[in-house]
CSV table of C-alpha atoms in Angstrom, one decimal:
chain,number,residue,atom,x,y,z
M,1,UNK,CA,96.2,90.3,137.3
M,2,UNK,CA,100.3,90.1,138.0
M,3,UNK,CA,102.1,88.0,135.6
M,4,UNK,CA,105.2,86.6,136.7
M,5,UNK,CA,107.8,85.7,133.8
M,6,UNK,CA,110.5,83.1,134.4
M,7,UNK,CA,112.9,83.0,131.4
M,8,UNK,CA,115.6,80.7,131.8
M,9,UNK,CA,119.2,80.3,129.3
M,10,UNK,CA,121.2,77.5,129.4
M,11,UNK,CA,124.8,77.6,127.9
M,12,UNK,CA,126.5,74.4,126.6
M,13,UNK,CA,130.0,73.7,125.5
M,14,UNK,CA,129.8,70.6,123.5
M,15,UNK,CA,127.3,68.2,125.7
M,16,UNK,CA,128.4,70.1,129.0
M,17,UNK,CA,126.6,72.5,130.8
M,18,UNK,CA,128.6,75.7,131.4
M,19,UNK,CA,126.5,78.0,133.0
M,20,UNK,CA,123.1,79.2,133.2
M,21,UNK,CA,121.2,83.0,133.1
M,22,UNK,CA,118.0,82.8,135.2
M,23,UNK,CA,115.8,86.1,134.5
M,24,UNK,CA,112.3,86.9,136.5
M,25,UNK,CA,110.1,89.4,135.5
M,26,UNK,CA,107.2,90.6,137.5
M,27,UNK,CA,104.4,92.8,135.5
M,28,UNK,CA,101.6,94.3,137.0
M,29,UNK,CA,100.0,95.2,133.8
M,30,UNK,CA,98.9,92.0,132.4
M,31,UNK,CA,95.9,91.7,129.5
M,32,UNK,CA,95.5,87.8,129.6
M,33,UNK,CA,93.4,86.5,129.6
M,34,UNK,CA,90.3,88.5,128.4
M,35,UNK,CA,86.4,87.6,127.9
M,36,UNK,CA,85.1,87.6,124.4
M,37,UNK,CA,82.9,91.1,125.5
M,38,UNK,CA,86.4,92.7,126.7
M,39,UNK,CA,88.1,92.4,123.1
M,40,UNK,CA,84.3,93.1,121.5
M,41,UNK,CA,84.5,96.3,123.5
M,42,UNK,CA,87.7,97.3,122.9
M,43,UNK,CA,88.0,96.3,119.2
M,44,UNK,CA,84.8,97.8,118.2
M,45,UNK,CA,85.2,101.5,118.2
M,46,UNK,CA,88.7,101.5,116.3
M,47,UNK,CA,87.1,99.0,114.2
M,48,UNK,CA,84.4,101.2,113.3
M,49,UNK,CA,86.2,104.2,113.2
M,50,UNK,CA,88.5,102.4,110.9
M,51,UNK,CA,85.7,101.2,108.9
M,52,UNK,CA,84.6,105.1,108.2
M,53,UNK,CA,88.4,105.9,107.3
M,54,UNK,CA,88.1,103.6,104.8
M,55,UNK,CA,84.7,104.7,103.3
M,56,UNK,CA,85.7,107.9,103.3
M,57,UNK,CA,88.9,106.8,101.3
M,58,UNK,CA,86.8,105.0,98.6
M,59,UNK,CA,84.5,107.8,98.2
M,60,UNK,CA,88.2,109.6,97.6
M,61,UNK,CA,89.4,107.1,95.1
M,62,UNK,CA,86.0,107.0,93.3
M,63,UNK,CA,86.3,111.1,92.9
M,64,UNK,CA,90.4,111.1,91.8
M,65,UNK,CA,89.9,108.1,89.6
M,66,UNK,CA,88.7,111.0,87.1
M,67,UNK,CA,91.4,113.1,87.2
M,68,UNK,CA,93.8,114.1,84.6
M,69,UNK,CA,96.9,112.1,86.2
M,70,UNK,CA,94.8,109.1,86.6
M,71,UNK,CA,93.2,108.9,82.9
M,72,UNK,CA,97.0,109.9,81.3
M,73,UNK,CA,99.2,107.4,83.9
M,74,UNK,CA,96.7,104.4,84.8
M,75,UNK,CA,99.8,103.0,86.2
M,76,UNK,CA,98.9,105.0,89.2
M,77,UNK,CA,96.2,102.7,90.0
M,78,UNK,CA,98.6,100.0,90.4
M,79,UNK,CA,100.5,102.3,93.1
M,80,UNK,CA,97.4,102.4,95.5
M,81,UNK,CA,97.4,98.7,96.9
M,82,UNK,CA,101.2,98.9,97.4
M,83,UNK,CA,101.2,101.8,99.2
M,84,UNK,CA,98.0,101.9,101.0
M,85,UNK,CA,99.6,98.5,101.8
M,86,UNK,CA,102.5,100.4,103.6
M,87,UNK,CA,99.9,100.8,106.4
M,88,UNK,CA,100.4,97.2,106.7
M,89,UNK,CA,104.2,96.6,105.9
M,90,UNK,CA,105.4,99.5,108.0
M,91,UNK,CA,102.4,101.4,110.4
M,92,UNK,CA,100.9,98.2,111.5
M,93,UNK,CA,104.1,96.1,111.9
M,94,UNK,CA,105.5,99.5,114.2
M,95,UNK,CA,102.4,99.4,116.4
M,96,UNK,CA,102.3,95.7,116.6
M,97,UNK,CA,106.2,95.8,117.7
M,98,UNK,CA,105.3,99.0,119.6
M,99,UNK,CA,102.6,97.3,121.8
M,100,UNK,CA,104.6,93.8,122.2
M,101,UNK,CA,107.1,96.2,123.8
M,102,UNK,CA,104.5,98.1,126.3
M,103,UNK,CA,103.0,95.0,127.3
M,104,UNK,CA,106.0,93.4,128.0
M,105,UNK,CA,107.3,96.7,130.4
M,106,UNK,CA,110.1,97.4,127.8
M,107,UNK,CA,108.5,100.9,127.3
M,108,UNK,CA,108.3,101.5,131.1
M,109,UNK,CA,111.4,103.4,131.9
M,110,UNK,CA,111.3,107.1,130.2
M,111,UNK,CA,114.8,106.4,128.7
M,112,UNK,CA,114.2,103.2,127.1
M,113,UNK,CA,110.7,104.6,125.6
M,114,UNK,CA,112.3,107.3,124.0
M,115,UNK,CA,115.1,105.2,122.3
M,116,UNK,CA,112.6,102.8,121.3
M,117,UNK,CA,110.1,105.3,119.7
M,118,UNK,CA,112.9,107.0,117.7
M,119,UNK,CA,114.9,104.3,116.1
M,120,UNK,CA,111.2,102.7,115.2
M,121,UNK,CA,110.4,106.0,113.4
M,122,UNK,CA,113.6,105.8,111.6
M,123,UNK,CA,113.5,102.5,111.0
M,124,UNK,CA,110.1,103.2,109.1
M,125,UNK,CA,111.4,106.0,107.2
M,126,UNK,CA,113.9,103.9,105.6
M,127,UNK,CA,111.3,101.2,105.0
M,128,UNK,CA,109.0,103.6,103.3
M,129,UNK,CA,111.4,105.5,101.1
M,130,UNK,CA,112.7,102.3,99.7
M,131,UNK,CA,109.2,100.4,99.5
M,132,UNK,CA,107.7,103.4,98.1
M,133,UNK,CA,110.5,103.8,95.5
M,134,UNK,CA,110.3,100.0,94.4
M,135,UNK,CA,106.8,100.2,94.3
M,136,UNK,CA,107.1,102.9,91.6
M,137,UNK,CA,109.7,100.6,89.7
M,138,UNK,CA,107.1,97.6,89.9
M,139,UNK,CA,104.2,99.9,88.5
M,140,UNK,CA,106.2,101.1,85.9
M,141,UNK,CA,107.4,97.5,84.8
M,142,UNK,CA,103.9,96.3,85.1
M,143,UNK,CA,102.3,99.0,82.8
M,144,UNK,CA,105.2,98.4,80.4
M,145,UNK,CA,104.1,95.2,80.1
M,146,UNK,CA,100.6,95.6,79.5
M,147,UNK,CA,101.5,99.2,77.2
M,148,UNK,CA,104.3,97.8,75.7
M,149,UNK,CA,106.2,100.6,76.1
M,150,UNK,CA,107.6,103.0,79.2
M,151,UNK,CA,107.4,107.2,78.8
M,152,UNK,CA,110.3,108.7,80.8
M,153,UNK,CA,108.3,111.7,82.1
M,154,UNK,CA,105.5,109.7,83.1
M,155,UNK,CA,108.0,107.3,85.0
M,156,UNK,CA,109.5,110.0,86.7
M,157,UNK,CA,106.2,111.5,88.0
M,158,UNK,CA,105.7,107.8,89.4
M,159,UNK,CA,108.9,107.5,91.1
M,160,UNK,CA,108.3,111.0,92.9
M,161,UNK,CA,105.2,110.6,93.6
M,162,UNK,CA,105.1,107.3,94.9
M,163,UNK,CA,108.5,108.1,97.2
M,164,UNK,CA,107.0,111.4,98.5
M,165,UNK,CA,103.7,109.8,99.3
M,166,UNK,CA,105.4,106.7,101.7
M,167,UNK,CA,107.7,109.1,103.4
M,168,UNK,CA,104.9,111.9,104.6
M,169,UNK,CA,102.5,109.1,105.3
M,170,UNK,CA,105.1,107.0,107.3
M,171,UNK,CA,106.2,110.3,109.2
M,172,UNK,CA,102.7,111.5,110.0
M,173,UNK,CA,101.1,107.9,111.1
M,174,UNK,CA,104.5,106.7,112.6
M,175,UNK,CA,103.5,109.7,115.0
M,176,UNK,CA,100.2,109.0,115.8
M,177,UNK,CA,101.0,105.3,116.3
M,178,UNK,CA,103.5,106.4,119.2
M,179,UNK,CA,100.9,108.5,120.7
M,180,UNK,CA,98.2,106.1,120.6
M,181,UNK,CA,100.3,103.1,122.3
M,182,UNK,CA,101.6,105.6,124.8
M,183,UNK,CA,98.3,106.8,125.1
M,184,UNK,CA,96.5,103.3,125.6
M,185,UNK,CA,98.9,102.1,128.3
M,186,UNK,CA,97.9,104.9,130.6
M,187,UNK,CA,94.4,104.6,130.4
M,188,UNK,CA,94.4,101.0,130.9
M,189,UNK,CA,93.6,99.4,127.4
M,190,UNK,CA,95.3,96.8,125.4
M,191,UNK,CA,97.3,98.4,122.3
M,192,UNK,CA,96.8,95.5,120.4
M,193,UNK,CA,93.0,96.1,120.4
M,194,UNK,CA,93.2,99.5,118.9
M,195,UNK,CA,96.2,100.6,117.8
M,196,UNK,CA,96.9,98.8,114.4
M,197,UNK,CA,92.8,99.9,113.8
M,198,UNK,CA,93.3,103.0,113.8
M,199,UNK,CA,96.6,102.7,112.0
M,200,UNK,CA,94.1,101.2,109.3
M,201,UNK,CA,91.9,104.0,109.2
M,202,UNK,CA,94.2,106.6,109.1
M,203,UNK,CA,96.9,105.1,106.7
M,204,UNK,CA,94.1,104.6,103.8
M,205,UNK,CA,92.6,108.4,103.6
M,206,UNK,CA,96.2,109.9,104.4
M,207,UNK,CA,97.7,107.7,101.7
M,208,UNK,CA,95.0,108.0,99.1
M,209,UNK,CA,95.0,111.9,99.6
M,210,UNK,CA,98.6,112.2,99.4
M,211,UNK,CA,98.8,109.8,96.5
M,212,UNK,CA,96.6,111.7,94.4
M,213,UNK,CA,97.3,115.4,95.9
M,214,UNK,CA,101.5,115.1,94.9
M,215,UNK,CA,100.9,112.8,91.9
M,216,UNK,CA,98.3,115.9,90.6
M,217,UNK,CA,101.1,118.6,91.4
M,218,UNK,CA,104.1,116.9,89.4
M,219,UNK,CA,101.6,115.7,86.6
M,220,UNK,CA,100.6,119.5,86.1
M,221,UNK,CA,104.6,120.8,86.2
M,222,UNK,CA,105.3,117.9,84.2
M,223,UNK,CA,107.3,120.8,81.7
M,224,UNK,CA,109.7,121.1,84.9
M,225,UNK,CA,111.3,117.2,83.7
M,226,UNK,CA,113.8,118.3,86.7
M,227,UNK,CA,111.5,118.3,89.3
M,228,UNK,CA,110.7,114.7,90.0
M,229,UNK,CA,114.2,113.3,89.9
M,230,UNK,CA,115.2,116.2,92.2
M,231,UNK,CA,112.6,115.2,94.8
M,232,UNK,CA,112.8,111.6,94.3
M,233,UNK,CA,116.9,112.2,94.9
M,234,UNK,CA,116.6,114.4,97.9
M,235,UNK,CA,114.5,111.5,99.6
M,236,UNK,CA,116.6,108.8,99.2
M,237,UNK,CA,120.1,110.6,100.0
M,238,UNK,CA,117.9,111.2,103.6
M,239,UNK,CA,118.5,107.1,103.8
M,240,UNK,CA,121.9,107.0,105.4
M,241,UNK,CA,120.8,109.3,108.2
M,242,UNK,CA,117.7,107.3,109.6
M,243,UNK,CA,119.7,104.5,108.8
M,244,UNK,CA,122.5,105.8,111.6
M,245,UNK,CA,119.6,106.6,114.1
M,246,UNK,CA,117.7,103.3,113.5
M,247,UNK,CA,121.2,101.7,114.3
M,248,UNK,CA,121.2,102.7,117.9
M,249,UNK,CA,118.7,100.1,119.2
M,250,UNK,CA,120.1,96.4,118.6
M,251,UNK,CA,116.5,94.9,117.7
M,252,UNK,CA,116.2,97.3,115.4
M,253,UNK,CA,119.4,96.4,114.0
M,254,UNK,CA,118.4,93.5,113.7
M,255,UNK,CA,115.3,94.1,111.4
M,256,UNK,CA,117.3,96.6,109.2
M,257,UNK,CA,119.5,93.5,108.6
M,258,UNK,CA,116.7,90.8,108.1
M,259,UNK,CA,113.1,92.7,107.7
M,260,UNK,CA,113.1,93.5,104.4
M,261,UNK,CA,112.4,90.5,102.8
M,262,UNK,CA,108.3,90.5,104.2
M,263,UNK,CA,107.7,94.0,103.2
M,264,UNK,CA,109.1,93.7,99.4
M,265,UNK,CA,107.6,90.7,98.9
M,266,UNK,CA,104.2,92.1,100.5
M,267,UNK,CA,104.8,95.1,98.1
M,268,UNK,CA,104.8,92.5,95.2
M,269,UNK,CA,102.1,91.0,96.2
M,270,UNK,CA,99.7,94.3,96.5
M,271,UNK,CA,101.0,95.5,93.1
M,272,UNK,CA,99.4,92.3,91.8
M,273,UNK,CA,96.2,93.3,93.2
M,274,UNK,CA,96.7,96.8,91.8
M,275,UNK,CA,97.2,95.2,88.4
M,276,UNK,CA,93.8,93.7,88.7
M,277,UNK,CA,92.4,97.1,89.9
M,278,UNK,CA,93.8,98.9,87.0
M,279,UNK,CA,92.2,96.7,84.5
M,280,UNK,CA,89.0,96.8,86.5
M,281,UNK,CA,88.1,100.2,87.6
M,282,UNK,CA,88.2,101.4,84.0
M,283,UNK,CA,85.9,98.6,82.8
M,284,UNK,CA,82.2,99.9,82.4
M,285,UNK,CA,81.1,96.4,83.7
M,286,UNK,CA,82.9,97.1,87.1
M,287,UNK,CA,81.8,100.5,87.7
M,288,UNK,CA,81.7,101.4,91.3
M,289,UNK,CA,84.6,99.2,92.0
M,290,UNK,CA,86.7,101.7,93.3
M,291,UNK,CA,84.9,102.7,96.4
M,292,UNK,CA,84.4,99.4,97.5
M,293,UNK,CA,88.0,98.5,96.9
M,294,UNK,CA,90.1,100.3,100.1
M,295,UNK,CA,87.0,99.3,102.3
M,296,UNK,CA,87.2,95.4,102.0
M,297,UNK,CA,90.9,95.6,101.6
M,298,UNK,CA,91.0,97.3,104.5
M,299,UNK,CA,88.9,95.6,106.9
M,300,UNK,CA,90.7,92.3,106.0
M,301,UNK,CA,93.9,93.8,106.7
M,302,UNK,CA,92.5,95.6,109.9
M,303,UNK,CA,91.0,92.4,111.4
M,304,UNK,CA,94.0,90.1,110.5
M,305,UNK,CA,96.5,92.4,111.7
M,306,UNK,CA,94.6,92.6,115.4
M,307,UNK,CA,94.8,88.9,115.5
M,308,UNK,CA,98.4,88.4,114.8
M,309,UNK,CA,99.6,91.4,116.9
M,310,UNK,CA,97.6,89.7,119.7
M,311,UNK,CA,99.1,86.1,118.8
M,312,UNK,CA,102.7,87.8,119.1
M,313,UNK,CA,102.6,89.4,122.2
M,314,UNK,CA,101.0,86.1,123.7
M,315,UNK,CA,103.8,84.4,122.4
M,316,UNK,CA,106.1,87.0,123.8
M,317,UNK,CA,104.6,86.6,126.8
M,318,UNK,CA,104.4,82.9,127.3
M,319,UNK,CA,107.7,81.5,125.3
M,320,UNK,CA,110.7,82.1,124.0
M,321,UNK,CA,111.3,82.1,120.0
M,322,UNK,CA,112.0,78.5,118.7
M,323,UNK,CA,109.8,77.0,121.2
M,324,UNK,CA,105.8,76.9,121.2
M,325,UNK,CA,103.8,76.7,124.6
M,326,UNK,CA,101.6,74.2,125.4
M,327,UNK,CA,98.3,75.5,124.5
M,328,UNK,CA,100.1,76.6,121.2
M,329,UNK,CA,102.0,73.2,120.6
M,330,UNK,CA,100.1,71.9,117.5
M,331,UNK,CA,102.1,73.3,114.5
M,332,UNK,CA,99.5,73.0,111.9
M,333,UNK,CA,95.9,73.2,113.5
M,334,UNK,CA,92.8,73.1,111.6
M,335,UNK,CA,90.1,75.5,110.8
M,336,UNK,CA,88.3,74.2,113.8
M,337,UNK,CA,91.0,74.5,116.1
M,338,UNK,CA,91.8,78.0,115.0
M,339,UNK,CA,87.8,79.2,115.5
M,340,UNK,CA,86.3,76.9,118.0
M,341,UNK,CA,88.8,76.2,120.5
M,342,UNK,CA,88.5,77.8,124.4
M,343,UNK,CA,92.3,79.5,124.1
M,344,UNK,CA,92.3,82.9,124.3
M,345,UNK,CA,93.5,83.7,120.4
M,346,UNK,CA,90.5,81.4,119.0
M,347,UNK,CA,88.6,83.5,121.6
M,348,UNK,CA,89.6,86.6,119.8
M,349,UNK,CA,89.6,85.1,116.1
M,350,UNK,CA,85.7,84.4,116.6
M,351,UNK,CA,85.1,87.9,117.8
M,352,UNK,CA,86.9,89.2,114.9
M,353,UNK,CA,84.9,87.2,112.7
M,354,UNK,CA,81.5,87.8,114.3
M,355,UNK,CA,82.5,91.5,113.4
M,356,UNK,CA,82.7,91.6,109.8
M,357,UNK,CA,78.8,91.3,108.2
M,358,UNK,CA,77.4,93.9,110.5
M,359,UNK,CA,80.6,96.0,110.0
M,360,UNK,CA,80.4,96.0,106.4
M,361,UNK,CA,76.6,96.3,106.3
M,362,UNK,CA,77.4,99.9,108.3
M,363,UNK,CA,79.9,100.9,106.1
M,364,UNK,CA,77.6,99.4,102.9
M,365,UNK,CA,74.8,101.9,104.1
M,366,UNK,CA,77.0,105.0,104.7
M,367,UNK,CA,78.4,104.3,101.1
M,368,UNK,CA,74.8,104.4,99.7
M,369,UNK,CA,73.7,107.4,102.1
M,370,UNK,CA,77.0,109.4,100.8
M,371,UNK,CA,76.4,108.7,97.1
M,372,UNK,CA,79.8,106.9,96.9
M,373,UNK,CA,78.9,104.5,94.9
M,374,UNK,CA,77.5,103.8,91.2
M,375,UNK,CA,76.7,100.3,91.6
M,376,UNK,CA,72.7,99.8,92.8
M,377,UNK,CA,72.9,98.2,96.1
M,378,UNK,CA,70.6,95.2,95.6
M,379,UNK,CA,70.3,92.4,97.8
M,380,UNK,CA,72.3,90.0,94.9
M,381,UNK,CA,75.1,92.7,95.3
M,382,UNK,CA,74.9,92.7,99.2
M,383,UNK,CA,74.7,89.0,99.4
M,384,UNK,CA,77.5,88.3,97.0
M,385,UNK,CA,80.0,91.2,98.8
M,386,UNK,CA,79.3,90.2,102.1
M,387,UNK,CA,79.9,86.4,101.3
M,388,UNK,CA,83.4,87.7,99.7
M,389,UNK,CA,84.2,89.9,103.0
M,390,UNK,CA,83.7,86.7,105.1
M,391,UNK,CA,85.6,84.5,103.2
M,392,UNK,CA,88.3,87.1,103.1
M,393,UNK,CA,88.6,87.5,106.8
M,394,UNK,CA,88.2,83.5,107.9
M,395,UNK,CA,91.0,82.6,105.1
M,396,UNK,CA,93.2,85.6,106.5
M,397,UNK,CA,92.5,84.6,110.3
M,398,UNK,CA,93.2,80.8,109.4
M,399,UNK,CA,96.6,81.8,107.4
M,400,UNK,CA,97.5,84.1,110.4
M,401,UNK,CA,97.1,81.8,112.5
M,402,UNK,CA,99.6,78.8,110.7
M,403,UNK,CA,101.9,81.7,109.7
M,404,UNK,CA,102.4,83.3,113.5
M,405,UNK,CA,103.2,79.3,114.5
M,406,UNK,CA,105.5,78.6,111.8
M,407,UNK,CA,107.4,82.2,112.3
M,408,UNK,CA,107.8,81.2,116.3
M,409,UNK,CA,109.1,78.2,115.7
M,410,UNK,CA,112.0,79.6,113.4
M,411,UNK,CA,112.9,81.7,115.6
M,412,UNK,CA,111.6,84.7,113.9
M,413,UNK,CA,109.2,87.6,115.2
M,414,UNK,CA,106.1,87.5,114.0
M,415,UNK,CA,105.9,91.0,114.5
M,416,UNK,CA,108.1,92.3,112.1
M,417,UNK,CA,107.1,89.5,109.3
M,418,UNK,CA,103.7,88.3,109.7
M,419,UNK,CA,101.7,91.3,109.5
M,420,UNK,CA,103.0,92.7,105.8
M,421,UNK,CA,102.2,89.2,104.3
M,422,UNK,CA,98.8,89.0,105.8
M,423,UNK,CA,97.9,92.7,104.9
M,424,UNK,CA,99.1,92.0,101.5
M,425,UNK,CA,97.2,89.0,101.1
M,426,UNK,CA,94.7,90.6,101.9
M,427,UNK,CA,94.9,93.3,99.3
M,428,UNK,CA,95.0,90.7,96.7
M,429,UNK,CA,92.4,88.3,98.4
M,430,UNK,CA,89.9,91.4,98.6
M,431,UNK,CA,90.6,93.1,95.1
M,432,UNK,CA,90.2,89.3,93.5
M,433,UNK,CA,87.1,88.7,95.5
M,434,UNK,CA,85.4,92.0,94.7
M,435,UNK,CA,86.3,91.8,91.0
M,436,UNK,CA,84.4,88.1,90.9
M,437,UNK,CA,81.7,89.5,93.0
M,438,UNK,CA,81.1,92.3,90.0
M,439,UNK,CA,81.7,89.7,87.5
M,440,UNK,CA,79.1,87.3,89.1
M,441,UNK,CA,76.3,90.0,89.4
M,442,UNK,CA,76.9,91.4,86.1
M,443,UNK,CA,74.9,88.9,84.0
M,444,UNK,CA,71.8,89.5,86.7
M,445,UNK,CA,72.2,92.6,86.2
M,446,UNK,CA,72.1,92.7,82.4
M,447,UNK,CA,69.0,90.6,82.4
M,448,UNK,CA,67.3,92.8,84.7
M,449,UNK,CA,68.2,95.5,81.9
M,450,UNK,CA,66.8,93.5,79.5
M,451,UNK,CA,63.7,93.0,80.7
């Protein structure tokens, strides 16, 4: 379908019209409208692949939780949701931003494409370094409040591990995202449907592996007390270089000024989820929770990121910031309008909800086959787990509908603001609901053990 987009800008001085600008854009690569089958077909494979990546991340977490560094410095568990959440704060936001740019023709010219890629990669390096450092500070603070003391050597190890992990993960995942989005456009696939799931699948696995490996290296060499501060300082000193590169693009320059609030607030929300994980993962009654946490958090964040990215692209196509298109004119739609109406965003929300239960059943079966969990896969556990996962995704999709509309009416780009909040909320809801699931099945398990 060929789309012709008319943009009219009126310039007033006082109440008098002093001029206007009319811009007509014709695109031969529109993806709208899509049927439910097309959405499901394009989302299904990346969703399942990303889920398997999260299963692998869960099994890795189940293994590394017994390593010395995780036993001695339990605050590393607080870092896990915050750093894994960087895929929502940075990589998924990057994927959403580049997907919108690709779908609206802003990456058709090679020179445009090169500048947008370089500036976006520099931007996420700045954000990854800063957020990685702040996440470590938050973990040290929360750990100090619960322990009543702060160990300086352990704090330095946490900071160096967090910044190093965030930097390497952001760079590697950013390059993968660029390749996926450019490749998707060349083969005629909507990047909104595939980029964010791939970011999710690789993000959890790479980040957890890096965090475990890097923190273990620093912990094993803790006698070299100067090593963590030197490494951390090196990455912090690179920030001005990335800022200079990122400022070459005007839209990225705006993100550098105004894009910190959602990233930092999302990191804070994820850290609360990390505190829950820190308090439950060492409890024998919650044994096995470590393997399920990346799965339930990742699937929820994955699906809501797809929806937010699609809604943002839709708004960029059919409206201007500050004004909602006619089909989305309701400022505060109810759940029925979000999931049961006939518009394309409601259609995609229904598809994503339908994918939750079969996807999680496959992931649970895979965990069971690989012996990645110490929790018995009873009917009670499976029903409670699926209910928690379904409730998490329904809440997230409804919040995405409200948040994307609200941001657009405020003149803010949902690509930069919505996904960090939504994925952080997904981490908090997922960890909380999972802990509640284990708490609910505890009396039943105790009764059966007594019998």
